[in-house]
PDB file of N, CA and C in Angstrom:
ATOM      1  N   MET A   1     106.178  70.046 156.658  1.00  0.00           N
ATOM      2  CA  MET A   1     105.285  69.228 157.462  1.00  0.00           C
ATOM      3  C   MET A   1     104.411  68.339 156.619  1.00  0.00           C
ATOM      4  N   GLY A   2     104.216  68.841 155.506  1.00  0.00           N
ATOM      5  CA  GLY A   2     103.535  67.931 154.573  1.00  0.00           C
ATOM      6  C   GLY A   2     104.153  66.905 154.191  1.00  0.00           C
ATOM      7  N   ALA A   3     105.621  66.851 154.032  1.00  0.00           N
ATOM      8  CA  ALA A   3     106.152  65.535 153.702  1.00  0.00           C
ATOM      9  C   ALA A   3     106.342  64.571 154.654  1.00  0.00           C
ATOM     10  N   ILE A   4     106.038  64.796 156.214  1.00  0.00           N
ATOM     11  CA  ILE A   4     106.019  64.009 157.027  1.00  0.00           C
ATOM     12  C   ILE A   4     104.861  62.973 157.018  1.00  0.00           C
ATOM     13  N   PHE A   5     103.720  63.589 156.401  1.00  0.00           N
ATOM     14  CA  PHE A   5     102.475  62.773 156.256  1.00  0.00           C
ATOM     15  C   PHE A   5     102.222  62.322 155.112  1.00  0.00           C
ATOM     16  N   GLY A   6     103.166  62.290 154.162  1.00  0.00           N
ATOM     17  CA  GLY A   6     103.045  61.834 152.913  1.00  0.00           C
ATOM     18  C   GLY A   6     102.578  62.746 151.767  1.00  0.00           C
ATOM     19  N   GLY A   7     102.488  63.979 151.960  1.00  0.00           N
ATOM     20  CA  GLY A   7     102.189  65.003 151.058  1.00  0.00           C
ATOM     21  C   GLY A   7     103.262  65.592 150.006  1.00  0.00           C
ATOM     22  N   GLY A   8     104.273  65.202 150.325  1.00  0.00           N
ATOM     23  CA  GLY A   8     105.580  65.572 149.363  1.00  0.00           C
ATOM     24  C   GLY A   8     105.722  64.771 148.062  1.00  0.00           C
ATOM     25  N   GLN A   9     104.968  63.934 147.869  1.00  0.00           N
ATOM     26  CA  GLN A   9     105.042  63.009 146.737  1.00  0.00           C
ATOM     27  C   GLN A   9     105.002  63.309 145.428  1.00  0.00           C
ATOM     28  N   SER A  10     103.816  64.317 145.395  1.00  0.00           N
ATOM     29  CA  SER A  10     103.853  65.071 143.948  1.00  0.00           C
ATOM     30  C   SER A  10     104.855  65.982 143.761  1.00  0.00           C
ATOM     31  N   ALA A  11     105.601  66.650 144.587  1.00  0.00           N
ATOM     32  CA  ALA A  11     106.695  67.298 144.084  1.00  0.00           C
ATOM     33  C   ALA A  11     107.810  66.422 143.589  1.00  0.00           C
ATOM     34  N   GLN A  12     107.896  65.395 144.150  1.00  0.00           N
ATOM     35  CA  GLN A  12     108.875  64.474 143.832  1.00  0.00           C
ATOM     36  C   GLN A  12     108.651  63.805 142.520  1.00  0.00           C
ATOM     37  N   ARG A  13     107.384  63.375 142.142  1.00  0.00           N
ATOM     38  CA  ARG A  13     107.044  62.949 140.974  1.00  0.00           C
ATOM     39  C   ARG A  13     107.245  64.073 139.929  1.00  0.00           C
ATOM     40  N   LYS A  14     106.940  65.241 140.030  1.00  0.00           N
ATOM     41  CA  LYS A  14     107.155  66.363 139.181  1.00  0.00           C
ATOM     42  C   LYS A  14     108.614  66.624 139.047  1.00  0.00           C
ATOM     43  N   ALA A  15     109.439  66.416 139.909  1.00  0.00           N
ATOM     44  CA  ALA A  15     110.833  66.651 139.736  1.00  0.00           C
ATOM     45  C   ALA A  15     111.427  65.580 138.752  1.00  0.00           C
ATOM     46  N   ALA A  16     110.902  64.453 138.887  1.00  0.00           N
ATOM     47  CA  ALA A  16     111.362  63.174 138.320  1.00  0.00           C
ATOM     48  C   ALA A  16     111.063  63.139 136.900  1.00  0.00           C
ATOM     49  N   GLU A  17     109.732  63.704 136.503  1.00  0.00           N
ATOM     50  CA  GLU A  17     109.151  63.703 135.385  1.00  0.00           C
ATOM     51  C   GLU A  17     110.009  64.771 134.732  1.00  0.00           C
ATOM     52  N   ASP A  18     110.144  65.873 134.911  1.00  0.00           N
ATOM     53  CA  ASP A  18     111.110  67.032 134.506  1.00  0.00           C
ATOM     54  C   ASP A  18     112.316  66.697 134.066  1.00  0.00           C
ATOM     55  N   SER A  19     112.975  65.714 135.030  1.00  0.00           N
ATOM     56  CA  SER A  19     114.362  65.340 134.654  1.00  0.00           C
ATOM     57  C   SER A  19     114.417  64.250 133.659  1.00  0.00           C
ATOM     58  N   ARG A  20     113.370  63.374 133.507  1.00  0.00           N
ATOM     59  CA  ARG A  20     113.139  62.571 132.234  1.00  0.00           C
ATOM     60  C   ARG A  20     113.089  63.321 131.055  1.00  0.00           C
ATOM     61  N   LYS A  21     112.027  64.273 131.069  1.00  0.00           N
ATOM     62  CA  LYS A  21     112.089  65.273 129.928  1.00  0.00           C
ATOM     63  C   LYS A  21     113.303  65.818 129.363  1.00  0.00           C
ATOM     64  N   GLN A  22     114.170  66.511 130.428  1.00  0.00           N
ATOM     65  CA  GLN A  22     115.296  66.900 129.896  1.00  0.00           C
ATOM     66  C   GLN A  22     116.198  66.084 129.350  1.00  0.00           C
ATOM     67  N   GLN A  23     116.277  64.862 130.001  1.00  0.00           N
ATOM     68  CA  GLN A  23     116.953  64.002 129.603  1.00  0.00           C
ATOM     69  C   GLN A  23     116.706  63.376 128.132  1.00  0.00           C
ATOM     70  N   ALA A  24     115.616  63.307 128.150  1.00  0.00           N
ATOM     71  CA  ALA A  24     114.970  62.987 126.596  1.00  0.00           C
ATOM     72  C   ALA A  24     115.559  63.909 125.311  1.00  0.00           C
ATOM     73  N   VAL A  25     115.309  65.251 125.879  1.00  0.00           N
ATOM     74  CA  VAL A  25     115.909  66.040 124.851  1.00  0.00           C
ATOM     75  C   VAL A  25     117.298  66.147 124.601  1.00  0.00           C
ATOM     76  N   ALA A  26     118.109  65.825 125.656  1.00  0.00           N
ATOM     77  CA  ALA A  26     119.574  66.026 125.474  1.00  0.00           C
ATOM     78  C   ALA A  26     120.039  64.836 124.631  1.00  0.00           C
ATOM     79  N   ASN A  27     119.348  63.606 124.750  1.00  0.00           N
ATOM     80  CA  ASN A  27     119.671  62.519 123.981  1.00  0.00           C
ATOM     81  C   ASN A  27     119.080  62.488 122.563  1.00  0.00           C
ATOM     82  N   ASP A  28     117.915  63.202 122.420  1.00  0.00           N
ATOM     83  CA  ASP A  28     117.830  63.625 120.871  1.00  0.00           C
ATOM     84  C   ASP A  28     118.641  64.649 120.304  1.00  0.00           C
ATOM     85  N   ARG A  29     119.123  65.465 120.994  1.00  0.00           N
ATOM     86  CA  ARG A  29     120.089  66.591 120.383  1.00  0.00           C
ATOM     87  C   ARG A  29     121.543  65.840 120.247  1.00  0.00           C
ATOM     88  N   GLN A  30     122.076  65.138 121.234  1.00  0.00           N
ATOM     89  CA  GLN A  30     123.172  64.251 120.829  1.00  0.00           C
ATOM     90  C   GLN A  30     123.066  63.357 119.849  1.00  0.00           C
ATOM     91  N   LEU A  31     122.094  62.700 119.539  1.00  0.00           N
ATOM     92  CA  LEU A  31     121.681  61.768 118.242  1.00  0.00           C
ATOM     93  C   LEU A  31     121.923  62.539 116.897  1.00  0.00           C
ATOM     94  N   ALA A  32     121.215  63.621 117.136  1.00  0.00           N
ATOM     95  CA  ALA A  32     121.257  64.684 115.837  1.00  0.00           C
ATOM     96  C   ALA A  32     122.436  65.190 115.654  1.00  0.00           C
ATOM     97  N   ALA A  33     123.333  65.586 116.735  1.00  0.00           N
ATOM     98  CA  ALA A  33     124.570  65.926 116.190  1.00  0.00           C
ATOM     99  C   ALA A  33     125.478  64.509 115.746  1.00  0.00           C
ATOM    100  N   MET A  34     125.426  63.768 116.193  1.00  0.00           N
ATOM    101  CA  MET A  34     126.411  62.567 115.739  1.00  0.00           C
ATOM    102  C   MET A  34     125.740  62.255 114.281  1.00  0.00           C
ATOM    103  N   GLN A  35     124.607  62.249 113.896  1.00  0.00           N
ATOM    104  CA  GLN A  35     124.182  61.948 112.646  1.00  0.00           C
ATOM    105  C   GLN A  35     124.703  63.052 111.623  1.00  0.00           C
ATOM    106  N   ALA A  36     124.558  64.119 112.162  1.00  0.00           N
ATOM    107  CA  ALA A  36     125.006  65.315 111.190  1.00  0.00           C
ATOM    108  C   ALA A  36     126.567  65.225 111.100  1.00  0.00           C
ATOM    109  N   GLU A  37     127.281  64.844 112.140  1.00  0.00           N
ATOM    110  CA  GLU A  37     128.882  64.595 111.832  1.00  0.00           C
ATOM    111  C   GLU A  37     129.080  63.576 110.810  1.00  0.00           C
ATOM    112  N   GLU A  38     128.095  62.433 111.025  1.00  0.00           N
ATOM    113  CA  GLU A  38     128.731  61.245 110.142  1.00  0.00           C
ATOM    114  C   GLU A  38     128.372  61.715 108.699  1.00  0.00           C
ATOM    115  N   THR A  39     127.266  62.496 108.431  1.00  0.00           N
ATOM    116  CA  THR A  39     126.950  62.975 107.061  1.00  0.00           C
ATOM    117  C   THR A  39     127.978  63.914 106.592  1.00  0.00           C
ATOM    118  N   ARG A  40     128.435  64.696 107.684  1.00  0.00           N
ATOM    119  CA  ARG A  40     129.510  65.728 107.044  1.00  0.00           C
ATOM    120  C   ARG A  40     131.067  64.904 106.739  1.00  0.00           C
ATOM    121  N   ASP A  41     131.250  64.102 107.424  1.00  0.00           N
ATOM    122  CA  ASP A  41     132.495  63.130 107.209  1.00  0.00           C
ATOM    123  C   ASP A  41     132.459  62.127 106.168  1.00  0.00           C
ATOM    124  N   ALA A  42     131.204  61.761 105.422  1.00  0.00           N
ATOM    125  CA  ALA A  42     131.291  60.821 104.480  1.00  0.00           C
ATOM    126  C   ALA A  42     131.538  61.255 103.104  1.00  0.00           C
ATOM    127  N   PRO A  43     132.502  60.613 102.640  1.00  0.00           N
ATOM    128  CA  PRO A  43     132.986  60.860 101.381  1.00  0.00           C
ATOM    129  C   PRO A  43     131.919  61.281 100.338  1.00  0.00           C
ATOM    130  N   THR A  44     132.218  62.214  99.462  1.00  0.00           N
ATOM    131  CA  THR A  44     131.183  62.378  98.469  1.00  0.00           C
ATOM    132  C   THR A  44     131.695  61.683  97.161  1.00  0.00           C
ATOM    133  N   ARG A  45     130.728  61.600  96.231  1.00  0.00           N
ATOM    134  CA  ARG A  45     131.000  61.159  95.024  1.00  0.00           C
ATOM    135  C   ARG A  45     131.218  62.221  93.973  1.00  0.00           C
ATOM    136  N   ARG A  46     132.414  62.349  93.469  1.00  0.00           N
ATOM    137  CA  ARG A  46     132.599  63.184  92.448  1.00  0.00           C
ATOM    138  C   ARG A  46     132.599  62.916  91.187  1.00  0.00           C
ATOM    139  N   ASN A  47     132.266  63.583  89.981  1.00  0.00           N
ATOM    140  CA  ASN A  47     132.396  63.152  88.398  1.00  0.00           C
ATOM    141  C   ASN A  47     133.923  62.911  88.166  1.00  0.00           C
ATOM    142  N   PRO A  48     134.232  61.794  87.579  1.00  0.00           N
ATOM    143  CA  PRO A  48     135.340  61.559  87.091  1.00  0.00           C
ATOM    144  C   PRO A  48     136.152  62.835  86.109  1.00  0.00           C
ATOM    145  N   ARG A  49     137.300  63.246  86.044  1.00  0.00           N
ATOM    146  CA  ARG A  49     137.894  64.176  85.256  1.00  0.00           C
ATOM    147  C   ARG A  49     138.803  63.328  84.419  1.00  0.00           C
ATOM    148  N   GLY A  50     139.096  63.935  83.192  1.00  0.00           N
ATOM    149  CA  GLY A  50     140.108  63.296  82.329  1.00  0.00           C
ATOM    150  C   GLY A  50     139.461  62.717  81.049  1.00  0.00           C
ATOM    151  N   ARG A  51     140.090  61.578  80.617  1.00  0.00           N
ATOM    152  CA  ARG A  51     139.417  60.904  79.535  1.00  0.00           C
ATOM    153  C   ARG A  51     138.515  59.934  80.178  1.00  0.00           C
ATOM    154  N   ARG A  52     137.575  59.515  79.098  1.00  0.00           N
ATOM    155  CA  ARG A  52     136.488  58.521  79.554  1.00  0.00           C
ATOM    156  C   ARG A  52     137.028  57.069  79.438  1.00  0.00           C
ATOM    157  N   LEU A  53     136.940  56.334  80.300  1.00  0.00           N
ATOM    158  CA  LEU A  53     137.583  54.888  80.091  1.00  0.00           C
ATOM    159  C   LEU A  53     136.587  53.984  79.341  1.00  0.00           C
ATOM    160  N   PHE A  54     135.235  54.306  79.392  1.00  0.00           N
ATOM    161  CA  PHE A  54     134.356  53.298  78.606  1.00  0.00           C
ATOM    162  C   PHE A  54     133.449  54.393  78.061  1.00  0.00           C
ATOM    163  N   VAL A  55     133.259  53.866  76.517  1.00  0.00           N
ATOM    164  CA  VAL A  55     132.384  54.753  75.712  1.00  0.00           C
ATOM    165  C   VAL A  55     131.068  53.914  75.624  1.00  0.00           C
ATOM    166  N   ASP A  56     129.841  54.381  75.664  1.00  0.00           N
ATOM    167  CA  ASP A  56     128.723  53.446  75.686  1.00  0.00           C
ATOM    168  C   ASP A  56     128.580  53.260  74.056  1.00  0.00           C
ATOM    169  N   SER A  57     128.600  54.139  73.140  1.00  0.00           N
ATOM    170  CA  SER A  57     128.093  53.867  71.693  1.00  0.00           C
ATOM    171  C   SER A  57     129.484  53.143  70.862  1.00  0.00           C
ATOM    172  N   GLY A  58     129.047  52.477  69.799  1.00  0.00           N
ATOM    173  CA  GLY A  58     130.217  51.823  69.318  1.00  0.00           C
ATOM    174  C   GLY A  58     131.077  52.884  68.283  1.00  0.00           C
ATOM    175  N   GLN A  59     130.805  54.195  68.191  1.00  0.00           N
ATOM    176  CA  GLN A  59     131.334  54.891  67.334  1.00  0.00           C
ATOM    177  C   GLN A  59     132.878  54.975  67.746  1.00  0.00           C
ATOM    178  N   LYS A  60     133.540  55.393  66.681  1.00  0.00           N
ATOM    179  CA  LYS A  60     135.099  55.471  66.712  1.00  0.00           C
ATOM    180  C   LYS A  60     135.402  56.710  67.210  1.00  0.00           C
ATOM    181  N   THR A  61     136.439  56.791  68.241  1.00  0.00           N
ATOM    182  CA  THR A  61     136.554  58.010  68.800  1.00  0.00           C
ATOM    183  C   THR A  61     138.141  58.247  68.787  1.00  0.00           C
ATOM    184  N   ASP A  62     138.611  59.573  69.278  1.00  0.00           N
ATOM    185  CA  ASP A  62     140.050  59.678  69.256  1.00  0.00           C
ATOM    186  C   ASP A  62     140.645  59.261  70.704  1.00  0.00           C
ATOM    187  N   LEU A  63     139.767  58.756  71.306  1.00  0.00           N
ATOM    188  CA  LEU A  63     140.515  58.181  72.609  1.00  0.00           C
ATOM    189  C   LEU A  63     141.052  56.785  72.351  1.00  0.00           C
ATOM    190  N   SER A  64     142.352  56.678  72.776  1.00  0.00           N
ATOM    191  CA  SER A  64     143.081  55.369  72.548  1.00  0.00           C
ATOM    192  C   SER A  64     142.543  54.478  73.301  1.00  0.00           C
TER     193      SER A  64
END
C-alpha cells in the first residue's frame, strides 16, 4: 500500500545502491585477476649461462 502513495522509493534506492556496490566489488576483483595473470605470463629475465660475451676490464682472459 505504501508503494501506491510513493512510499516505496527508499527500498528501490537501497536496492540500486547495493547493486552498484556489488558491481564495483566484482569489477575490482576482475581487474585484480587480470593484472595477476599478466604478471604471471610475463617473461622473466634470467642470468645468462655459458661464456661471457663481453669483458668489462682490459685484462687478458682465456675466453676466445
